[in-house]
CSV table of C-alpha atoms in Angstrom, one decimal:
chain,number,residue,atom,x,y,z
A,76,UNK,CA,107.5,124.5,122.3
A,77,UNK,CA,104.0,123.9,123.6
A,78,UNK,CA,103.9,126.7,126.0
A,79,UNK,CA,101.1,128.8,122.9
A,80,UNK,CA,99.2,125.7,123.3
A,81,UNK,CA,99.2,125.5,127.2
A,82,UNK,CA,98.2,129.2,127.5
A,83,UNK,CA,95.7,129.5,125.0
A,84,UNK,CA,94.1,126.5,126.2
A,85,UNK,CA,94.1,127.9,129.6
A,86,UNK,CA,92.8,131.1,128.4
A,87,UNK,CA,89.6,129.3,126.6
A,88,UNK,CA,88.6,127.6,129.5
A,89,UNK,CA,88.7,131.5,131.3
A,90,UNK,CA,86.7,132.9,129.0
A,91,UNK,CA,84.6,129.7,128.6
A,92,UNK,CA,84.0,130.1,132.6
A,93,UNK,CA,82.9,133.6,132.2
A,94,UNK,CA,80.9,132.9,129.6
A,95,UNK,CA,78.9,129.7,131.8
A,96,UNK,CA,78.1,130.2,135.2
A,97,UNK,CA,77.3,126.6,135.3
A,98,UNK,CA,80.2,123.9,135.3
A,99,UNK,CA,78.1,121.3,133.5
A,100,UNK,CA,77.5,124.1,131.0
A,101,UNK,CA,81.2,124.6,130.9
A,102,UNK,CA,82.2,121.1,130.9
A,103,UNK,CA,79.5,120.5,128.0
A,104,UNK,CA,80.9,123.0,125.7
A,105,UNK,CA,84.6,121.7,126.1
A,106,UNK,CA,83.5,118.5,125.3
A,107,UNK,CA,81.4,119.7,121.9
A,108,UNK,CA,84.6,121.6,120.9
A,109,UNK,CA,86.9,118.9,121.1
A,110,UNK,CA,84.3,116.6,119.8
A,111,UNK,CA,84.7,118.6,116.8
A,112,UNK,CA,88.3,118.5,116.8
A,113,UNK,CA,88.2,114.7,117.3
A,114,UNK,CA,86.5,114.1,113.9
A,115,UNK,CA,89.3,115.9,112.0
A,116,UNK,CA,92.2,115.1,114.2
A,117,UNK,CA,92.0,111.3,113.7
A,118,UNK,CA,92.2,111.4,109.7
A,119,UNK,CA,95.3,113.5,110.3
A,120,UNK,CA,96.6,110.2,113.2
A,121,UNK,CA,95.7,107.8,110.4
A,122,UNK,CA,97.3,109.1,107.9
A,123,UNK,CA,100.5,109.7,109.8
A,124,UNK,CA,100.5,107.0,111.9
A,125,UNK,CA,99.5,103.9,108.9
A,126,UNK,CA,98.1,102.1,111.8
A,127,UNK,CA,95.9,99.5,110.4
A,128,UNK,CA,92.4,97.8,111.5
A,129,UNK,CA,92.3,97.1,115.1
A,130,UNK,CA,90.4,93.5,116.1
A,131,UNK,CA,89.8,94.5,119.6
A,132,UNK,CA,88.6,97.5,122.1
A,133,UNK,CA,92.0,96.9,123.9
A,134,UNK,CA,94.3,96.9,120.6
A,135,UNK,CA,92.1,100.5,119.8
A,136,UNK,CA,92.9,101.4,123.7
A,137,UNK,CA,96.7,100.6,123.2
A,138,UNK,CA,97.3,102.7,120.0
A,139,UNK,CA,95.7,105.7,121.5
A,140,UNK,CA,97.6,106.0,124.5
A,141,UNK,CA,100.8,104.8,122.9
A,142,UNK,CA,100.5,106.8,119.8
A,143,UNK,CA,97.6,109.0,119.5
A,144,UNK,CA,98.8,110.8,123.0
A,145,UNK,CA,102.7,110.5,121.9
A,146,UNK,CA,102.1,112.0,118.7
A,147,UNK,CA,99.7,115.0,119.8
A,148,UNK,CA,100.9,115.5,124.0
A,149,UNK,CA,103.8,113.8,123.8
A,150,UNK,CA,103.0,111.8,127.2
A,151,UNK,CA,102.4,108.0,127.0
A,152,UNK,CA,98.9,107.1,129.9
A,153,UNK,CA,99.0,103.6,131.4
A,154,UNK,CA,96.1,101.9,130.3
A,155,UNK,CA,94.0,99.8,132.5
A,156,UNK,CA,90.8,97.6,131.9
A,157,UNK,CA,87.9,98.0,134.1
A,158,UNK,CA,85.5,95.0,133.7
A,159,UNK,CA,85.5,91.2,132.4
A,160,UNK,CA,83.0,92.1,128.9
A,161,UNK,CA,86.0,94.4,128.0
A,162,UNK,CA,84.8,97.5,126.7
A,163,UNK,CA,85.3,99.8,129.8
A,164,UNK,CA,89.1,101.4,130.0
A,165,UNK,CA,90.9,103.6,131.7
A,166,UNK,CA,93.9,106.1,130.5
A,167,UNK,CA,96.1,106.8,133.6
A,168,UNK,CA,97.6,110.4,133.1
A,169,UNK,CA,100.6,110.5,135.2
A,170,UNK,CA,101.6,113.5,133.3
A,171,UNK,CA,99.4,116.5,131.8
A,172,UNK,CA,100.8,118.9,129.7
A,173,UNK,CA,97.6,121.6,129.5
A,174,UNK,CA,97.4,121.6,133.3
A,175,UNK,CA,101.1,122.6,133.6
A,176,UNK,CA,100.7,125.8,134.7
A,177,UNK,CA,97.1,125.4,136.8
A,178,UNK,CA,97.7,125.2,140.3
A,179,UNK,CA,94.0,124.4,141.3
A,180,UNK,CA,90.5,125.1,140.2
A,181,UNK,CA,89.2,128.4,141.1
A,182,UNK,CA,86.5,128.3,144.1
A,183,UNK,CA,83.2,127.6,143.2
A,184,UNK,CA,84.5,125.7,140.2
A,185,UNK,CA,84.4,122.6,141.6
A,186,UNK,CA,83.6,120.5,139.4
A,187,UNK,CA,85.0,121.8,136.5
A,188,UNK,CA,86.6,119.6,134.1
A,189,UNK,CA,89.3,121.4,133.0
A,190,UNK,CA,90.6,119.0,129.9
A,191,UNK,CA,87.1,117.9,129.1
A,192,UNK,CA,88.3,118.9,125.5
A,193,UNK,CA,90.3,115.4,125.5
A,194,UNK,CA,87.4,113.6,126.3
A,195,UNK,CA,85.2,115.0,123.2
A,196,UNK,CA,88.7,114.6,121.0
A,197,UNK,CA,88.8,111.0,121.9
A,198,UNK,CA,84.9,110.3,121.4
A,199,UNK,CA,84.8,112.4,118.3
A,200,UNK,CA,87.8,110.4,116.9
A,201,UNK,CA,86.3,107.1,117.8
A,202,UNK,CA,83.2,108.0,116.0
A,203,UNK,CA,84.8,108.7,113.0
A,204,UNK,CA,85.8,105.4,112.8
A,205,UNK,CA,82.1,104.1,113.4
A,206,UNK,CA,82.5,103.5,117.6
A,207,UNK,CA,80.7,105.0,119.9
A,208,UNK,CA,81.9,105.6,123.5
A,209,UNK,CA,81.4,107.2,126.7
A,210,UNK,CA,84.5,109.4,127.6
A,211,UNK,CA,84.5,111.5,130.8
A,212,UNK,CA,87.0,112.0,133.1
A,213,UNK,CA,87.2,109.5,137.0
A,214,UNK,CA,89.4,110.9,138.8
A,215,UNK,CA,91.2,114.4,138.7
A,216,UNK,CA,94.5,115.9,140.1
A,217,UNK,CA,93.0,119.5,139.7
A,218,UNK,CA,90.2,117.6,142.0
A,219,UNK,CA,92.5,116.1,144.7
A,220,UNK,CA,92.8,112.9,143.4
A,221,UNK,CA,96.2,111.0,143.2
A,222,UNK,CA,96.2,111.0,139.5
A,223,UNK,CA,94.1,112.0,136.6
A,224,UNK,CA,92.1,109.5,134.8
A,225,UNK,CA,90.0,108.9,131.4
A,226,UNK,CA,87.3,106.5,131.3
A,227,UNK,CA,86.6,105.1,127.9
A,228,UNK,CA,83.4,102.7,127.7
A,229,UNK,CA,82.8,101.5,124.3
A,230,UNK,CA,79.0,101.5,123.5
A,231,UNK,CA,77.2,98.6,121.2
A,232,UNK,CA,79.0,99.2,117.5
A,233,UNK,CA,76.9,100.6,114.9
A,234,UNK,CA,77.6,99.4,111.4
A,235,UNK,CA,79.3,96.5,112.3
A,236,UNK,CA,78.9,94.1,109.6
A,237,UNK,CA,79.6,97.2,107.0
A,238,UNK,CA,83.0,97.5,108.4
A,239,UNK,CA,84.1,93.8,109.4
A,240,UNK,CA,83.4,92.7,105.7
A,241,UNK,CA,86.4,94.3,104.1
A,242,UNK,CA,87.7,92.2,101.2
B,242,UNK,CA,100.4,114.1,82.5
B,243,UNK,CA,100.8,110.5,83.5
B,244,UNK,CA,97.4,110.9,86.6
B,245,UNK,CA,94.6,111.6,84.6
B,246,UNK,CA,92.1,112.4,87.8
B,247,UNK,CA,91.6,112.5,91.1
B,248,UNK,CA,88.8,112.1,93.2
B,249,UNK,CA,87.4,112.0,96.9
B,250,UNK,CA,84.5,110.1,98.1
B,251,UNK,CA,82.9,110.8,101.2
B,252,UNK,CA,81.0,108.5,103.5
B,253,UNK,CA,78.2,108.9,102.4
B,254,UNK,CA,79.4,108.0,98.8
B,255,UNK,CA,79.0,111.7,97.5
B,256,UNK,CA,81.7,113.0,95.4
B,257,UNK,CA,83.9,116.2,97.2
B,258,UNK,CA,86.8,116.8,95.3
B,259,UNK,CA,87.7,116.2,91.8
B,260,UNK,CA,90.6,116.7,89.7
B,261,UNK,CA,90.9,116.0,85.9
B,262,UNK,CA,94.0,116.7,84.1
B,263,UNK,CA,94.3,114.5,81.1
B,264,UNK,CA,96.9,115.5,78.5
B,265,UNK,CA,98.0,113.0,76.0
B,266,UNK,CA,101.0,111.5,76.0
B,267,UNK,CA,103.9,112.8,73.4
B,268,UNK,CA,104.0,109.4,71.4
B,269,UNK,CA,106.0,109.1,68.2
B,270,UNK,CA,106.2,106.2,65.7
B,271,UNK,CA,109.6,105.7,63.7
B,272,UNK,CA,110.5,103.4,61.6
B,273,UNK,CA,114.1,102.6,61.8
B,274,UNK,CA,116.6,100.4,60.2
B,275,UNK,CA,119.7,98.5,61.6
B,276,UNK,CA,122.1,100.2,63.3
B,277,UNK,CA,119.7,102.1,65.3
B,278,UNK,CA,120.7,106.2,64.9
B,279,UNK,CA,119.7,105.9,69.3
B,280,UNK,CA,121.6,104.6,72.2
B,281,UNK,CA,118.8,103.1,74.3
B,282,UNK,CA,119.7,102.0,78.2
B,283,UNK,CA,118.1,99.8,80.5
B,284,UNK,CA,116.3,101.7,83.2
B,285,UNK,CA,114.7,100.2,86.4
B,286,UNK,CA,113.0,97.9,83.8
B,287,UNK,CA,112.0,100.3,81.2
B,288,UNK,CA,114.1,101.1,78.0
B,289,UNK,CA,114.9,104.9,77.5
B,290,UNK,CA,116.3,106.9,75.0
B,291,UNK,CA,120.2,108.1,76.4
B,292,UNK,CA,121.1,109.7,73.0
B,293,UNK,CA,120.2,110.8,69.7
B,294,UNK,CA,117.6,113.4,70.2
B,295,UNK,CA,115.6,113.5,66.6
B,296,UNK,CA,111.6,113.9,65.1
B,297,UNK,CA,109.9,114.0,68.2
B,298,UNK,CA,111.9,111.5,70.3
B,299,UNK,CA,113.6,113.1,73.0
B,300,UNK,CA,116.0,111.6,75.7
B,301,UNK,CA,114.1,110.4,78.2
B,302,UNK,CA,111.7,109.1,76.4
B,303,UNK,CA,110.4,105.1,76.8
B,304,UNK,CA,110.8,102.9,74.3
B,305,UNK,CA,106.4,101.6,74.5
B,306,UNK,CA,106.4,98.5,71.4
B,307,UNK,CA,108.6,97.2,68.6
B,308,UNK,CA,106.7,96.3,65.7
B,309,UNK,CA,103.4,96.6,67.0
B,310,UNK,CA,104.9,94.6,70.1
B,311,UNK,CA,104.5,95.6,73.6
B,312,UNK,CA,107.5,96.1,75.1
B,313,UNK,CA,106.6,96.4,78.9
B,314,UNK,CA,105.2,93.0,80.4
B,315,UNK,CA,103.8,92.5,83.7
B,316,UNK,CA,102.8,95.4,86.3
B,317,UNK,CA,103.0,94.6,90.0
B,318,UNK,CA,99.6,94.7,91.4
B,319,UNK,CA,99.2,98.4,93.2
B,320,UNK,CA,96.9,100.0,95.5
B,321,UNK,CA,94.2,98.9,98.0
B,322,UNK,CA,91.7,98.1,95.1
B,323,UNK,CA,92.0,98.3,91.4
B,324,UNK,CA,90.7,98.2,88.3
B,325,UNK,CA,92.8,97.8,85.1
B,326,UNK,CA,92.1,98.6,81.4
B,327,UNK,CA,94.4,99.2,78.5
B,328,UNK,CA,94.4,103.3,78.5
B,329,UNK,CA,93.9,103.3,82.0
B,330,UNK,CA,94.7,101.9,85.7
B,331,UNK,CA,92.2,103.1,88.7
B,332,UNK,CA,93.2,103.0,91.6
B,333,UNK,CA,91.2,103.3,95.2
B,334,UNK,CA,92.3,103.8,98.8
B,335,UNK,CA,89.4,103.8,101.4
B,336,UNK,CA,90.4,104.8,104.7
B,337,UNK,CA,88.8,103.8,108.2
B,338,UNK,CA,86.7,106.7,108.7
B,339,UNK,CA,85.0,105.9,105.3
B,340,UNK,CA,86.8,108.6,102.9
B,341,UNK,CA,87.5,107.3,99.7
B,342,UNK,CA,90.4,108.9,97.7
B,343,UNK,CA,90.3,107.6,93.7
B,344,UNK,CA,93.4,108.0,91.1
B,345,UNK,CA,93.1,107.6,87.7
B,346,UNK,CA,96.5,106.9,86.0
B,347,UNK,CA,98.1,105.4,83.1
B,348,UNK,CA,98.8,101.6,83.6
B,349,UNK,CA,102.7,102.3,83.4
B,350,UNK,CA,102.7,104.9,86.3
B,351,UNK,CA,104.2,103.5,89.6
B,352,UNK,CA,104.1,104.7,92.8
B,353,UNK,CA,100.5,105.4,93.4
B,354,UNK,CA,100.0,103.7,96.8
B,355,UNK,CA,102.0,106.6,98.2
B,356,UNK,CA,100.7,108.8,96.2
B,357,UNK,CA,97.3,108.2,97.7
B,358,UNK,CA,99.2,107.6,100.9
B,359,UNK,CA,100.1,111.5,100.0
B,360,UNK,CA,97.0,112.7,99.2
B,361,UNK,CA,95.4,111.6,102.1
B,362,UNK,CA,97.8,113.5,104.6
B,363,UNK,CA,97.1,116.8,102.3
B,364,UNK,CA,93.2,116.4,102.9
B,365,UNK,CA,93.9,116.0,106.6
B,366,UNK,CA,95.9,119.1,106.7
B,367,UNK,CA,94.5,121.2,104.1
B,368,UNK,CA,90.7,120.9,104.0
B,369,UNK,CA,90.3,119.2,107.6
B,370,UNK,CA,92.8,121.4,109.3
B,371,UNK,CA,91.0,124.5,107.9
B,372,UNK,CA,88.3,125.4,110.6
B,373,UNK,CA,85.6,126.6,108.0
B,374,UNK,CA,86.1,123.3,106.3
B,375,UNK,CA,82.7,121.7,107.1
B,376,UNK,CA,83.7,117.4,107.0
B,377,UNK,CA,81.8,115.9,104.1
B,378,UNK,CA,81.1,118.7,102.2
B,379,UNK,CA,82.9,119.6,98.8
B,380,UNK,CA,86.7,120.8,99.4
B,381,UNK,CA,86.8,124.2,97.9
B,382,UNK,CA,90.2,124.8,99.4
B,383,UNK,CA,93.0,126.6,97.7
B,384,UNK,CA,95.9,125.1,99.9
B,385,UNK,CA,94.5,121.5,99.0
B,386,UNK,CA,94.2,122.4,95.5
B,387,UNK,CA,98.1,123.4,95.0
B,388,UNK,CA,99.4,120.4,97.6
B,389,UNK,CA,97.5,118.0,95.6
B,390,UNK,CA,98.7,119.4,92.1
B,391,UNK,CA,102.1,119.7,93.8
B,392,UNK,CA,102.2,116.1,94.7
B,393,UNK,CA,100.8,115.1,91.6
B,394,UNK,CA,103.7,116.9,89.6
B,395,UNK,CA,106.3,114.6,92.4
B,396,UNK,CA,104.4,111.6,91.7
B,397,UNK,CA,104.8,111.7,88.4
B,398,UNK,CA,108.7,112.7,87.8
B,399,UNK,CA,109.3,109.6,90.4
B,400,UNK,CA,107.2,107.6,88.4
B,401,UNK,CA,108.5,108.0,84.6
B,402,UNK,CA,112.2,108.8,84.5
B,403,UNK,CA,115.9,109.5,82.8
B,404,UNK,CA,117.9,111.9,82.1
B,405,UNK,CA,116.7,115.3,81.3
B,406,UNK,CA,113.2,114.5,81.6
């Protein structure tokens, strides 16, 4: 039953709103917190899921939409790639589980992103595993868009040789 | 107790956890002549002791080397990486974020693959999960302590077995 999770997410993003007057400020802070959930969250998915070493951005891409998100939201986002050098992506949420109950952003909350805690989960998780990426969110439903969508952009690897010579 | 120690590595190759539990083995030496006063069975490639409990050999126990002879040939290569001596067999899984989790067993023991496999979804849930947990710091966590030991005890009852052991 996920209705506990819906709510008290809903209810951190009330408080965190009267806590910022800002929606950057807002935003920022849902993103640090689930950055911080990202960096545990993903030694739970690999030790659950036995997925193995991924070769490419899109093979990474796939498992977190098909697993990652099945596992922890139990919804399954389209995946899309945005550019010929491969490293931007999109995660098409048709469905959204924490904005179940949020019929639209409150007025002068405009730019609010209310799941920005997704966005630091998946770049805290990626960094764990030694990738850094941009994560913020293109388009909205809260925001009037036709669907809600997650931009991924992997940045320039650190560590690479480290991690490709594995014996 | 057939794991002798267990240890976590973090990234930065500092040591977090560590477990050390070494208890030796109940070994006895016998000399026997034909007919044997025990009925020994063939177990999942091991010879126990079925019946005649007497001096220190129990049922259950394994039958280890006949006249000085090692009775237990090969062993089936385990484990992501490992290192192999006579008294002992290390094992090491590394996972992808950089943790590394380190058993120390005896050579006989099987079933340490997911027994690391084990270990590592106890750390995620017990020291990760826990929200004063700070990541790379040493685990001082009480639930992780018991799973681990807990798992140990499993690992080891699947690994050495028979009756009424």
């Amino acid at each position: 039953n996920k209705d506990l999770f819906v709510l008290t997410y809903g209810a951190l993003v009330a408080q965190l709103c009267k806590d910022y007057e800002k929606d950057e400020d807002v935003n920022q802070y849902l993103d640090k917190m689930g950055y911080g959930i990202g960096t545990r969250l993903v030694e739970d998915f690999l030790a659950r899921s036995c997925v193995g070493r991924c070769h490419s951005y899109s093979e990474i891409i796939d498992i977190i939409a098909q697993v990652a998100f099945k596992m922890y939201l139990g919804i399954t986002p389209s995946v899309t790639c945005n550019n010929s050098s491969k490293n931007e992506f999109s995660l098409i949420l048709e469905k959204n589980p924490l904005v179940e109950f949020v019929e639209e952003l409150p007025a002068g909350r405009s730019s609010l992103c209310y799941c920005n805690l997704l966005c630091g989960i998946i770049r805290g998780a990626l960094e764990m595993v030694h990738l850094a990426a941009d994560v913020t969110f293109l388009q909205d439903r809260l925001k009037g868009d036709s669907v809600t969508e997650i931009g991924i952009t992997f940045l320039k690897k650190r560590d690479e040789k480290k991690y490709r010579g594995k014996k | 107790m057939a794991i002798f120690s267990v240890y976590v590595v973090n990234k930065a190759g500092g040591l977090i956890y560590q477990l050390d539990s070494y208890a030796p083995r109940a070994e006895a030496e016998k000399t026997f002549s034909y007919p044997l006063d025990l009925l020994l069975k063939l177990h999942d490639e091991r010879v126990l002791v079925a019946f005649g409990q007497r001096d220190g050999i129990r049922v259950g126990h394994a039958v280890l080397a006949i006249n000085g002879m090692d009775v237990n040939g090969r062993y089936t290569a385990d484990g992501k990486e490992m290192l192999e001596t006579d008294t002992f067999k290390l094992h090491c899984y590394q996972t992808l974020t950089g943790i590394k989790f380190v058993v120390l067993a005896d050579p006989r023991q099987a079933g340490i693959d997911s027994l690391l496999r084990k270990i590592y979804e106890i750390y995620s849930d017990f020291a990760l999960k826990n929200p004063f947990y700070s990541l790379e710091m040493p685990i001082r966590c009480e639930l992780f302590d018991q799973n681990l030991k807990l798992a140990l005890e499993v690992a080891e009852k699947a690994g050495t077995f028979g009756p009424g052991s």
